[in-house]
PDB file of C-alpha atoms in Angstrom:
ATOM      1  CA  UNK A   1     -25.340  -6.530 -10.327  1.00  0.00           C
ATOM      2  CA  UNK A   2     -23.797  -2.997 -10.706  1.00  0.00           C
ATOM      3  CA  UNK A   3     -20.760  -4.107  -8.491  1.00  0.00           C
ATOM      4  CA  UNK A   4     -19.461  -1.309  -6.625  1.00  0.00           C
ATOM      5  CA  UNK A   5     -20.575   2.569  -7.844  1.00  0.00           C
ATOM      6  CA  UNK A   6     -19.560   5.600  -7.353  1.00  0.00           C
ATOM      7  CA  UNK A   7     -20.338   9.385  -7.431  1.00  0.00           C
ATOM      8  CA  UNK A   8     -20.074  11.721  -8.535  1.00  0.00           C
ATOM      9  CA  UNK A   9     -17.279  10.966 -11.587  1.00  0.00           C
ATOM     10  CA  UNK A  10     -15.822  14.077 -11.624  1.00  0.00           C
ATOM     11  CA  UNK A  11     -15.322  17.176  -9.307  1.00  0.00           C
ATOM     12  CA  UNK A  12     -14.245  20.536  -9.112  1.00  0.00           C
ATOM     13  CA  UNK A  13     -13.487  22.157  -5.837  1.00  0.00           C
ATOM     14  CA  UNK A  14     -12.072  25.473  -4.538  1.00  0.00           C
ATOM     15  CA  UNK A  15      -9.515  24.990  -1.691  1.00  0.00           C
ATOM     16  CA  UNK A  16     -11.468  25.091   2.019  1.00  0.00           C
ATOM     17  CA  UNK A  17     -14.602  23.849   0.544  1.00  0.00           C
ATOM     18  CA  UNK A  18     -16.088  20.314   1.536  1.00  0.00           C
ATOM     19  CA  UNK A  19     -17.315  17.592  -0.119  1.00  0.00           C
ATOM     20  CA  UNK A  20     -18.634  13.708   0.282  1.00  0.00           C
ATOM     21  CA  UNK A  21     -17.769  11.201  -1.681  1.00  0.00           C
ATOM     22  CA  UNK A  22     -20.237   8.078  -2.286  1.00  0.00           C
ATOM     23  CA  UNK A  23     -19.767   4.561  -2.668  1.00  0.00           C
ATOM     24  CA  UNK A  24     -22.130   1.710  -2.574  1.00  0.00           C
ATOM     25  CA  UNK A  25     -21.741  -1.821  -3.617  1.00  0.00           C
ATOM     26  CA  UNK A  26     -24.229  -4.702  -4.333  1.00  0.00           C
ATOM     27  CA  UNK A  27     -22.561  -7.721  -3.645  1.00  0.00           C
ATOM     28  CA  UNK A  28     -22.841  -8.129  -0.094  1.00  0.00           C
ATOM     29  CA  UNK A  29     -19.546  -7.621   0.843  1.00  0.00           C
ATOM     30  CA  UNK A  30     -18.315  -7.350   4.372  1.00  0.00           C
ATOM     31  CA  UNK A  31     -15.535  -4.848   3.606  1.00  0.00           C
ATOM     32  CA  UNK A  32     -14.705  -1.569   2.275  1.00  0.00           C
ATOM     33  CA  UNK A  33     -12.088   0.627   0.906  1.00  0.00           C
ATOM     34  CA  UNK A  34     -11.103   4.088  -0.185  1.00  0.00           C
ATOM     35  CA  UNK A  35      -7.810   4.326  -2.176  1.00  0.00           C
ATOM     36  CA  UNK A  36      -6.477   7.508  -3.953  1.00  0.00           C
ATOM     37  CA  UNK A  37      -4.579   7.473  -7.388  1.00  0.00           C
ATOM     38  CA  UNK A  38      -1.507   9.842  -8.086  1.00  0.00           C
ATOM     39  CA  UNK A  39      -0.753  10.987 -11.854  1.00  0.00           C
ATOM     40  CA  UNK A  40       2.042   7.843 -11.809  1.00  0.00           C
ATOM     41  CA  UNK A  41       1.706   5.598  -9.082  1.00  0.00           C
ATOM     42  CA  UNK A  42      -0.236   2.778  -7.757  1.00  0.00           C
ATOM     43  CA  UNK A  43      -3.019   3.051  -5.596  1.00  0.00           C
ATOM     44  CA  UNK A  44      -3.092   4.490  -1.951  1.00  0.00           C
ATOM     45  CA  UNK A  45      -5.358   3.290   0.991  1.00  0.00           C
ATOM     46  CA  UNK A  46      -6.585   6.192   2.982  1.00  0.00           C
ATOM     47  CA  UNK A  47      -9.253   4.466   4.945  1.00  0.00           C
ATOM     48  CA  UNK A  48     -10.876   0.998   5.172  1.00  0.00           C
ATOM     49  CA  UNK A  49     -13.929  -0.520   6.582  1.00  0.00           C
ATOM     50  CA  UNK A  50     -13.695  -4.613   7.712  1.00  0.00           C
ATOM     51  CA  UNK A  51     -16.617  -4.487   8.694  1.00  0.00           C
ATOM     52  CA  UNK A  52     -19.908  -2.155   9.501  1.00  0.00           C
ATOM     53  CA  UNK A  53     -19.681  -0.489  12.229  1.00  0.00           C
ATOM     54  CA  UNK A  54     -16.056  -0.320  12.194  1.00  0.00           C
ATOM     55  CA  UNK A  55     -13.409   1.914  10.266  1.00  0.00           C
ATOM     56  CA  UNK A  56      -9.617   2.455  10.292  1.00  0.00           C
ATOM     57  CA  UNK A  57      -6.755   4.416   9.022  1.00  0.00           C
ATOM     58  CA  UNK A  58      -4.769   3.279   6.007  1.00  0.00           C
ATOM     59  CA  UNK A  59      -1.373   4.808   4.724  1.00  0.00           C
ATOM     60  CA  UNK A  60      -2.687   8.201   4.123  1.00  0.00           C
ATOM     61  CA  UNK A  61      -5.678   9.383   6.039  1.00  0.00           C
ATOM     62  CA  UNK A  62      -4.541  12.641   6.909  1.00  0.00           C
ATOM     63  CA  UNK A  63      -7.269  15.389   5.709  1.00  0.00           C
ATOM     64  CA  UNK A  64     -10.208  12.958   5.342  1.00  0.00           C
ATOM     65  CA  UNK A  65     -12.764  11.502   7.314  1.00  0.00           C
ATOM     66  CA  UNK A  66     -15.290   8.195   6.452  1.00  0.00           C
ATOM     67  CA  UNK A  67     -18.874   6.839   7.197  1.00  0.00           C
ATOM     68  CA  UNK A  68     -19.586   3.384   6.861  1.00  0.00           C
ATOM     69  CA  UNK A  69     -23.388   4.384   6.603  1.00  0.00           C
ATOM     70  CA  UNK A  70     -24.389   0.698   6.560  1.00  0.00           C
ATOM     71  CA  UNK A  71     -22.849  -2.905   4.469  1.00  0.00           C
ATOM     72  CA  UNK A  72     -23.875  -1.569   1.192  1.00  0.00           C
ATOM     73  CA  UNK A  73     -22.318   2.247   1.828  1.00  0.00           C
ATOM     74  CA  UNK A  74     -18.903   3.920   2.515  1.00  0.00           C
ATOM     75  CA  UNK A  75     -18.460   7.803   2.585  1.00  0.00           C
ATOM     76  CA  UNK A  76     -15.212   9.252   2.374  1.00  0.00           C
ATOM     77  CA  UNK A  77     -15.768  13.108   3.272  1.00  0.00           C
ATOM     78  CA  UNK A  78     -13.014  16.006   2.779  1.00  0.00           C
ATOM     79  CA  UNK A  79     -14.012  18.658   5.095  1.00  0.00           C
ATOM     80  CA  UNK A  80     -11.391  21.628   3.862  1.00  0.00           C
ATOM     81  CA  UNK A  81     -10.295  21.009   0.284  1.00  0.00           C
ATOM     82  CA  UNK A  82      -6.315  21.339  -0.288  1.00  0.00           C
ATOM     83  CA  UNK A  83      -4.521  21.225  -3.746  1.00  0.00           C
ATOM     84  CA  UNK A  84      -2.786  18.311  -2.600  1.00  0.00           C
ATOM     85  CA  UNK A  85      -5.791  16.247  -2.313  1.00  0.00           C
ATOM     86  CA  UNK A  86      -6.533  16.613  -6.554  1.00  0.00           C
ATOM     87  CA  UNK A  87      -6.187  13.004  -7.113  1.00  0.00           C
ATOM     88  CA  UNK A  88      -8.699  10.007  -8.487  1.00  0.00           C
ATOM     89  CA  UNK A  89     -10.471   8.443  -5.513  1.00  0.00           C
ATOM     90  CA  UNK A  90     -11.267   4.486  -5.875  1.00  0.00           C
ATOM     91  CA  UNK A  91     -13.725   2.548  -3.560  1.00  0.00           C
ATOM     92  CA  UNK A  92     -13.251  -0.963  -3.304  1.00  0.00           C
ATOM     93  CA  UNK A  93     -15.183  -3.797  -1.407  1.00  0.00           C
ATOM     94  CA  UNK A  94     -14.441  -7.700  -0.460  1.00  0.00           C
ATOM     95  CA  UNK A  95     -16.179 -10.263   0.751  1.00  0.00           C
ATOM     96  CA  UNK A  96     -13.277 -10.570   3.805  1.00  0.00           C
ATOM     97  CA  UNK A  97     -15.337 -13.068   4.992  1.00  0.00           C
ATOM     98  CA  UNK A  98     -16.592 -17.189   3.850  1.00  0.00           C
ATOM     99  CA  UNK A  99     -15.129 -19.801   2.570  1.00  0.00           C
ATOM    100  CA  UNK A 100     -13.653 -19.635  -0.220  1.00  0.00           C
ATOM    101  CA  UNK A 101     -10.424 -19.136  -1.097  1.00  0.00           C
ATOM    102  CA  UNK A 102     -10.933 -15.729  -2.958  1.00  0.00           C
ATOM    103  CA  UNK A 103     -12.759 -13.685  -0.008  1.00  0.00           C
ATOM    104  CA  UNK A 104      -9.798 -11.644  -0.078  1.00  0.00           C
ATOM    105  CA  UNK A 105     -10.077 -10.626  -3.658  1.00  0.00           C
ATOM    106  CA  UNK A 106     -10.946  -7.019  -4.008  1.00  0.00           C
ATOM    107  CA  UNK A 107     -12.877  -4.940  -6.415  1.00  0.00           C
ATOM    108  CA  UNK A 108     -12.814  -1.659  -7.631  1.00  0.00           C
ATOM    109  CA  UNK A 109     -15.382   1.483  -8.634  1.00  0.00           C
ATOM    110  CA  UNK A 110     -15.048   3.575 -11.368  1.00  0.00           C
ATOM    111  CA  UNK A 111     -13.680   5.923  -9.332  1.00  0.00           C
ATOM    112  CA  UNK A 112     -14.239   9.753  -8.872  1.00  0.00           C
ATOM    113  CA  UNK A 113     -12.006  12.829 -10.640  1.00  0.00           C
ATOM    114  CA  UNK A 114     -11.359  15.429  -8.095  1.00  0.00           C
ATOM    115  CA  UNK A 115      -9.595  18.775  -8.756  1.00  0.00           C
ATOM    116  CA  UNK A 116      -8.628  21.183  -5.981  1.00  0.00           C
ATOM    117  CA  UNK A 117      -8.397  24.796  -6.794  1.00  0.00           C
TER     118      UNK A 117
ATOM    119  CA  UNK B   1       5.819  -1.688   5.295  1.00  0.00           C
ATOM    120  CA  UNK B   2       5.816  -4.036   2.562  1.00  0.00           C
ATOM    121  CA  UNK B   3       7.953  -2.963  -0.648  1.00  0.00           C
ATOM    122  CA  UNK B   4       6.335  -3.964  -4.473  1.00  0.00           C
ATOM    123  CA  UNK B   5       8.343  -3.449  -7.539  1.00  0.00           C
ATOM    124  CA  UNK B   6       7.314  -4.297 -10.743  1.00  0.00           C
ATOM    125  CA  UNK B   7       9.104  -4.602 -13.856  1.00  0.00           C
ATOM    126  CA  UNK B   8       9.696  -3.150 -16.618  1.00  0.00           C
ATOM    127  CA  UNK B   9       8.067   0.181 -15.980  1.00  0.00           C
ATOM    128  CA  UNK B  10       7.647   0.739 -19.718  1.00  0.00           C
ATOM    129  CA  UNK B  11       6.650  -1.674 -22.303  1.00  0.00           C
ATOM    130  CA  UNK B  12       5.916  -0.959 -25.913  1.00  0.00           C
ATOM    131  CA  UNK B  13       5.058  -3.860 -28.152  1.00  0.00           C
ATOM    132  CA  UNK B  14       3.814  -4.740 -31.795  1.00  0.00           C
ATOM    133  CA  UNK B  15       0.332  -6.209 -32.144  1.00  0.00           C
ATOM    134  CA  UNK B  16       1.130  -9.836 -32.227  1.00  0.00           C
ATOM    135  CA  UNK B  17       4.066  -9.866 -29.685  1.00  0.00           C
ATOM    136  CA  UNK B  18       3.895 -11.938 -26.319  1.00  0.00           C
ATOM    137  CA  UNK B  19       5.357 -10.487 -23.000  1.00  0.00           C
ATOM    138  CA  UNK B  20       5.926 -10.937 -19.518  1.00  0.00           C
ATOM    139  CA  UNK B  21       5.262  -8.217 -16.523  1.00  0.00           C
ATOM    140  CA  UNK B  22       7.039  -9.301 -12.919  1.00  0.00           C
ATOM    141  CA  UNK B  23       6.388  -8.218  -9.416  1.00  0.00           C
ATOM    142  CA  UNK B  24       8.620  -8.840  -6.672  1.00  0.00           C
ATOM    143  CA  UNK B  25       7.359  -8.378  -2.928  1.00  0.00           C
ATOM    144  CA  UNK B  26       9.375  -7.826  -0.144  1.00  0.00           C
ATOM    145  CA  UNK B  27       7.708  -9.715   2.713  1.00  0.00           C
ATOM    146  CA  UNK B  28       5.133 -13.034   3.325  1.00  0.00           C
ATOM    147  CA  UNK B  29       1.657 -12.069   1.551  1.00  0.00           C
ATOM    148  CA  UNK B  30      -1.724 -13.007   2.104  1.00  0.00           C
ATOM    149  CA  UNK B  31      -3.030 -12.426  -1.768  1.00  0.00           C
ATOM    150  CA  UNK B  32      -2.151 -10.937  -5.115  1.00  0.00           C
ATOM    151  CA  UNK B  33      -3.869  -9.646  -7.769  1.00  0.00           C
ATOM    152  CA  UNK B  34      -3.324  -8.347 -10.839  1.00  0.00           C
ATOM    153  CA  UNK B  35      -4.971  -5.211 -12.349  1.00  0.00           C
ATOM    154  CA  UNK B  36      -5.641  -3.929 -15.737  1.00  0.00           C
ATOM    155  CA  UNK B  37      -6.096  -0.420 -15.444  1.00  0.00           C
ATOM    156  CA  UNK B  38      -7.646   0.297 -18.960  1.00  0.00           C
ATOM    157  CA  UNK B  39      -6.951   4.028 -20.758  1.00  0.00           C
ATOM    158  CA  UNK B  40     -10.308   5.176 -19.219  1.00  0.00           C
ATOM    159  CA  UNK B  41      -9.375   4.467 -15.945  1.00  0.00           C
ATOM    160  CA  UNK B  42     -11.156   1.508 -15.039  1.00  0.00           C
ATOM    161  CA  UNK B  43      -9.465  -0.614 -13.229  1.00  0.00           C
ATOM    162  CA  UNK B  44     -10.075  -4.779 -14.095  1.00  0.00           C
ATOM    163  CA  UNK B  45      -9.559  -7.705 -11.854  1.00  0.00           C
ATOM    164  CA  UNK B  46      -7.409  -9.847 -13.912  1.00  0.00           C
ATOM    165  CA  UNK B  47      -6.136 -12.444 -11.701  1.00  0.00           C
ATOM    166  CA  UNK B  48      -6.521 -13.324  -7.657  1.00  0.00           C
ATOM    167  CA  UNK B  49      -3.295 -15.364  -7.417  1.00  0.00           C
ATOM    168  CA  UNK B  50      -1.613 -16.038  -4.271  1.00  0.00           C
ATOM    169  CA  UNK B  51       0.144 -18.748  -5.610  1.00  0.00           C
ATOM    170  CA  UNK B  52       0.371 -21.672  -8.170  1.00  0.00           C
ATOM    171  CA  UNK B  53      -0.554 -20.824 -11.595  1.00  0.00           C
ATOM    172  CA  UNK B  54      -4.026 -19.253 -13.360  1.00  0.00           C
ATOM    173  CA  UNK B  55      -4.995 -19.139 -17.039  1.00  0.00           C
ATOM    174  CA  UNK B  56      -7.701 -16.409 -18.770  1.00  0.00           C
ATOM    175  CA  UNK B  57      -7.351 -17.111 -22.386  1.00  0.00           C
ATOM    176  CA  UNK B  58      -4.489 -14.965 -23.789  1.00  0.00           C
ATOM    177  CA  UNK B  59      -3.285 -14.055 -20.137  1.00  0.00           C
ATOM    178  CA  UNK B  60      -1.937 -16.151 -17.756  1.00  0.00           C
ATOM    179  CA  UNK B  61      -0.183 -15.851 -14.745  1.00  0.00           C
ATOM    180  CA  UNK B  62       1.985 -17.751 -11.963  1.00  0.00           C
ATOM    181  CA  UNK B  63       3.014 -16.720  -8.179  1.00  0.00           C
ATOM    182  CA  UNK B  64       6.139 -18.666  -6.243  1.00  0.00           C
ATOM    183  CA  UNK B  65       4.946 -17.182  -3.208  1.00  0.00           C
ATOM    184  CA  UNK B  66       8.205 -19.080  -1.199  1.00  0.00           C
ATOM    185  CA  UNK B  67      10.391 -16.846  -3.370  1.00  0.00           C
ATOM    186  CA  UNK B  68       8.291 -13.747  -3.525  1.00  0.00           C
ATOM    187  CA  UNK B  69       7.698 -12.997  -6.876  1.00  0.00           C
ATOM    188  CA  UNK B  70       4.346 -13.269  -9.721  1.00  0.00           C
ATOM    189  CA  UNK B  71       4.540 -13.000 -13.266  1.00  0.00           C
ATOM    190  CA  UNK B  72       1.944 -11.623 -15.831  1.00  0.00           C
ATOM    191  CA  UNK B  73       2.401 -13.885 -19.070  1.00  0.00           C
ATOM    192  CA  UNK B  74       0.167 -12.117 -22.264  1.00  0.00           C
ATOM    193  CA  UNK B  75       0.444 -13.635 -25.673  1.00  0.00           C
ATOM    194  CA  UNK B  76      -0.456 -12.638 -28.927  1.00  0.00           C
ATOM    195  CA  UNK B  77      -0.915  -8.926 -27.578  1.00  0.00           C
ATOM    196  CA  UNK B  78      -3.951  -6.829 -28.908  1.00  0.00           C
ATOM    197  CA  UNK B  79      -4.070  -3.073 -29.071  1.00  0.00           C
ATOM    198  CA  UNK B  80      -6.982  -3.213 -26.216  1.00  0.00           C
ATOM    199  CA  UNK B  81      -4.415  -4.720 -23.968  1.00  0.00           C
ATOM    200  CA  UNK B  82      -2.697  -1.328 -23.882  1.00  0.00           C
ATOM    201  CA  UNK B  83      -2.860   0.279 -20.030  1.00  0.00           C
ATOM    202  CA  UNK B  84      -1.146   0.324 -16.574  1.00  0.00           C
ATOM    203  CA  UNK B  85      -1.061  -3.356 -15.426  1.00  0.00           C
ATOM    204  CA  UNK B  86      -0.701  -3.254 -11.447  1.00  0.00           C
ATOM    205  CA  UNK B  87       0.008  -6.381  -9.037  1.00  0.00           C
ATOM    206  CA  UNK B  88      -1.401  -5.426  -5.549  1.00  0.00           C
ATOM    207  CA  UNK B  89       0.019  -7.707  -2.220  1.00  0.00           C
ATOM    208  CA  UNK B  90      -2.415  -8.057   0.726  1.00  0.00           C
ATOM    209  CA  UNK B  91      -0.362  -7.045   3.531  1.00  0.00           C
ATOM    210  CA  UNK B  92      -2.195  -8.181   7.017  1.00  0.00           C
ATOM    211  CA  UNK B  93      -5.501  -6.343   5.713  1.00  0.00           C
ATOM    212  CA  UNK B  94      -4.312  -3.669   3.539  1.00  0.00           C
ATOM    213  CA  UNK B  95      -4.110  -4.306  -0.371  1.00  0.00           C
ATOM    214  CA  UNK B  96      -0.612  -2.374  -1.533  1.00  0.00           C
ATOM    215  CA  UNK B  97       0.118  -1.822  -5.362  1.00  0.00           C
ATOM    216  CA  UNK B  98       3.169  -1.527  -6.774  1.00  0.00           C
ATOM    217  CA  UNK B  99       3.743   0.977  -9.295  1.00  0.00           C
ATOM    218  CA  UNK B 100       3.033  -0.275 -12.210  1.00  0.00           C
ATOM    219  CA  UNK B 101       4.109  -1.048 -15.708  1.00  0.00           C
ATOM    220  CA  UNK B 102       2.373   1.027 -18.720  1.00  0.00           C
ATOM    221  CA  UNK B 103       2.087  -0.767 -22.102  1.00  0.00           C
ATOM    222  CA  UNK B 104       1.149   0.433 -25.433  1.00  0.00           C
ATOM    223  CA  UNK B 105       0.577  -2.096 -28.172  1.00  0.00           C
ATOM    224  CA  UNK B 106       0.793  -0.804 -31.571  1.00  0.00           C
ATOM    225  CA  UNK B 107      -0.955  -2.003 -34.496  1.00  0.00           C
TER     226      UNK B 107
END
C-alpha cells in the first residue's frame, strides 16, 4: 500500500497562474482532506471531503477550489496564484467510517512545496 | 473554535535524555493524535489517543480527556527523534493542530 500520494512535490508558480494539486490514497478511505502548512505553525484545513460526492469548507478556503474526482482522489485547484498562498499543501484521508475505534485517525501525504512568485 | 496549546515550544536535549511534550485543549474532543513531523517534512502518525494511555517502545503517551490535556512521554531520546511533534484535536469533523513543539537532540 502506498497510503496516500501526492503530486507534484514541489512547485513554482508566477502570481495569476493556475494549478491542480493531486492526491490519491489506497486504503479505501471514506474521507479526505487538504491542509496547508505555514513556515511555524500547525496545520490548516482548507477543504475536506466526508464523503464522495460531497465537499466542504474548512478554516481557510478562501482562493481555492476542490474535486473529489472519486473515493480514491481529491483535487485541490488554485485558479489565480497569490504570494500568500506559498505554503506546503498536505492531503490527508480517514476511514470516518466502521467500527473500530480508530476510524477517526487520520493520515497524511508527503505533501506538495508550492512557491508563489 | 477550539484553542490547542502545546508546551514547551522549544526543546533541546542530549542524546540519552527523557522528556515530556503537553497539549492542552480548550473544549470536549472527539480524537487526538500525535504527529512527528520529521526534518524532511513527513509527517508520522505516532499515537491515535483520545484517552487512557498508549505505549510504542521508547514513546508513550496518556490523554485525561475529563481534564483536557495529553502528554507525549519519550525516553532515552535519539538524534532521529529530532522534529516538530504536533497533537491535533478532532473538533466535530475537523482535525485542528496546535502549534507545535520543535526538538533537537544532540549527540
Amino acid at each position: 500500500n502506498a497510503g496516500v500520494t501526492q503530486t507534484p512535490k514541489f512547485q513554482v508558480l508566477k502570481t495569476g497562474q493556475s494549478m491542480t494539486l493531486q492526491c490519491a490514497q489506497d486504503m479505501n478511505h471514506n474521507s479526505m482532506y487538504w491542509y496547508r502548512q505555514d513556515p511555524g505553525m500547525g496545520l490548516r484545513l482548507i477543504y475536506y471531503s466526508a464523503s464522495e460526492g460531497t465537499t466542504d469548507k474548512g478554516e481557510v478556503p478562501n482562493g481555492y477550489n476542490v474535486s473529489r474526482l472519486n473515493k480514491r482522489e481529491f483535487s485541490l485547484r488554485l485558479e489565480s496564484a497569490a504570494p500568500s498562498q506559498t505554503s506546503v499543501y498536505f492531503c490527508a484521508s480517514s476511514e470516518a467510517r466502521g467500527s473500530r475505534s480508530s476510524y477517526n485517525e487520520q493520515f497524511f501525504g508527503p505533501g506538495t512545496r508550492l512557491t508563489v512568485l | 473554535g477550539i484553542q490547542v496549546e502545546q508546551s514547551p515550544p522549544d526543546l533541546i536535549l542530549q542524546e540519552g535524555a527523557n522528556s515530556t511534550l503537553r497539549c492542552n485543549f480548550s473544549d470536549s474532543v472527539n480524537n487526538l493524535q500525535w504527529f512527528h513531523q520529521n526534518p524532511w517534512g513527513q509527517l508520522i502518525n505516532l499515537f491515535y489517543i483520545p484517552s487512557g494511555t498508549k505505549q510504542n517502545g521508547r514513546l508513550s503517551a496518556t490523554t485525561v480527556a475529563t481534564e483536557r490535556y495529553s502528554l507525549l512521554y519519550i525516553s532515552s531520546s535519539q538524534t532521529t527523534d529530532s522534529g516538530v511533534y504536533f497533537c491535533a484535536v478532532l473538533y466535530g469533523n475537523k482535525l485542528v493542530f496546535g502549534a507545535g513543539t520543535i526538538l533537537r537532540v544532540k549527540s
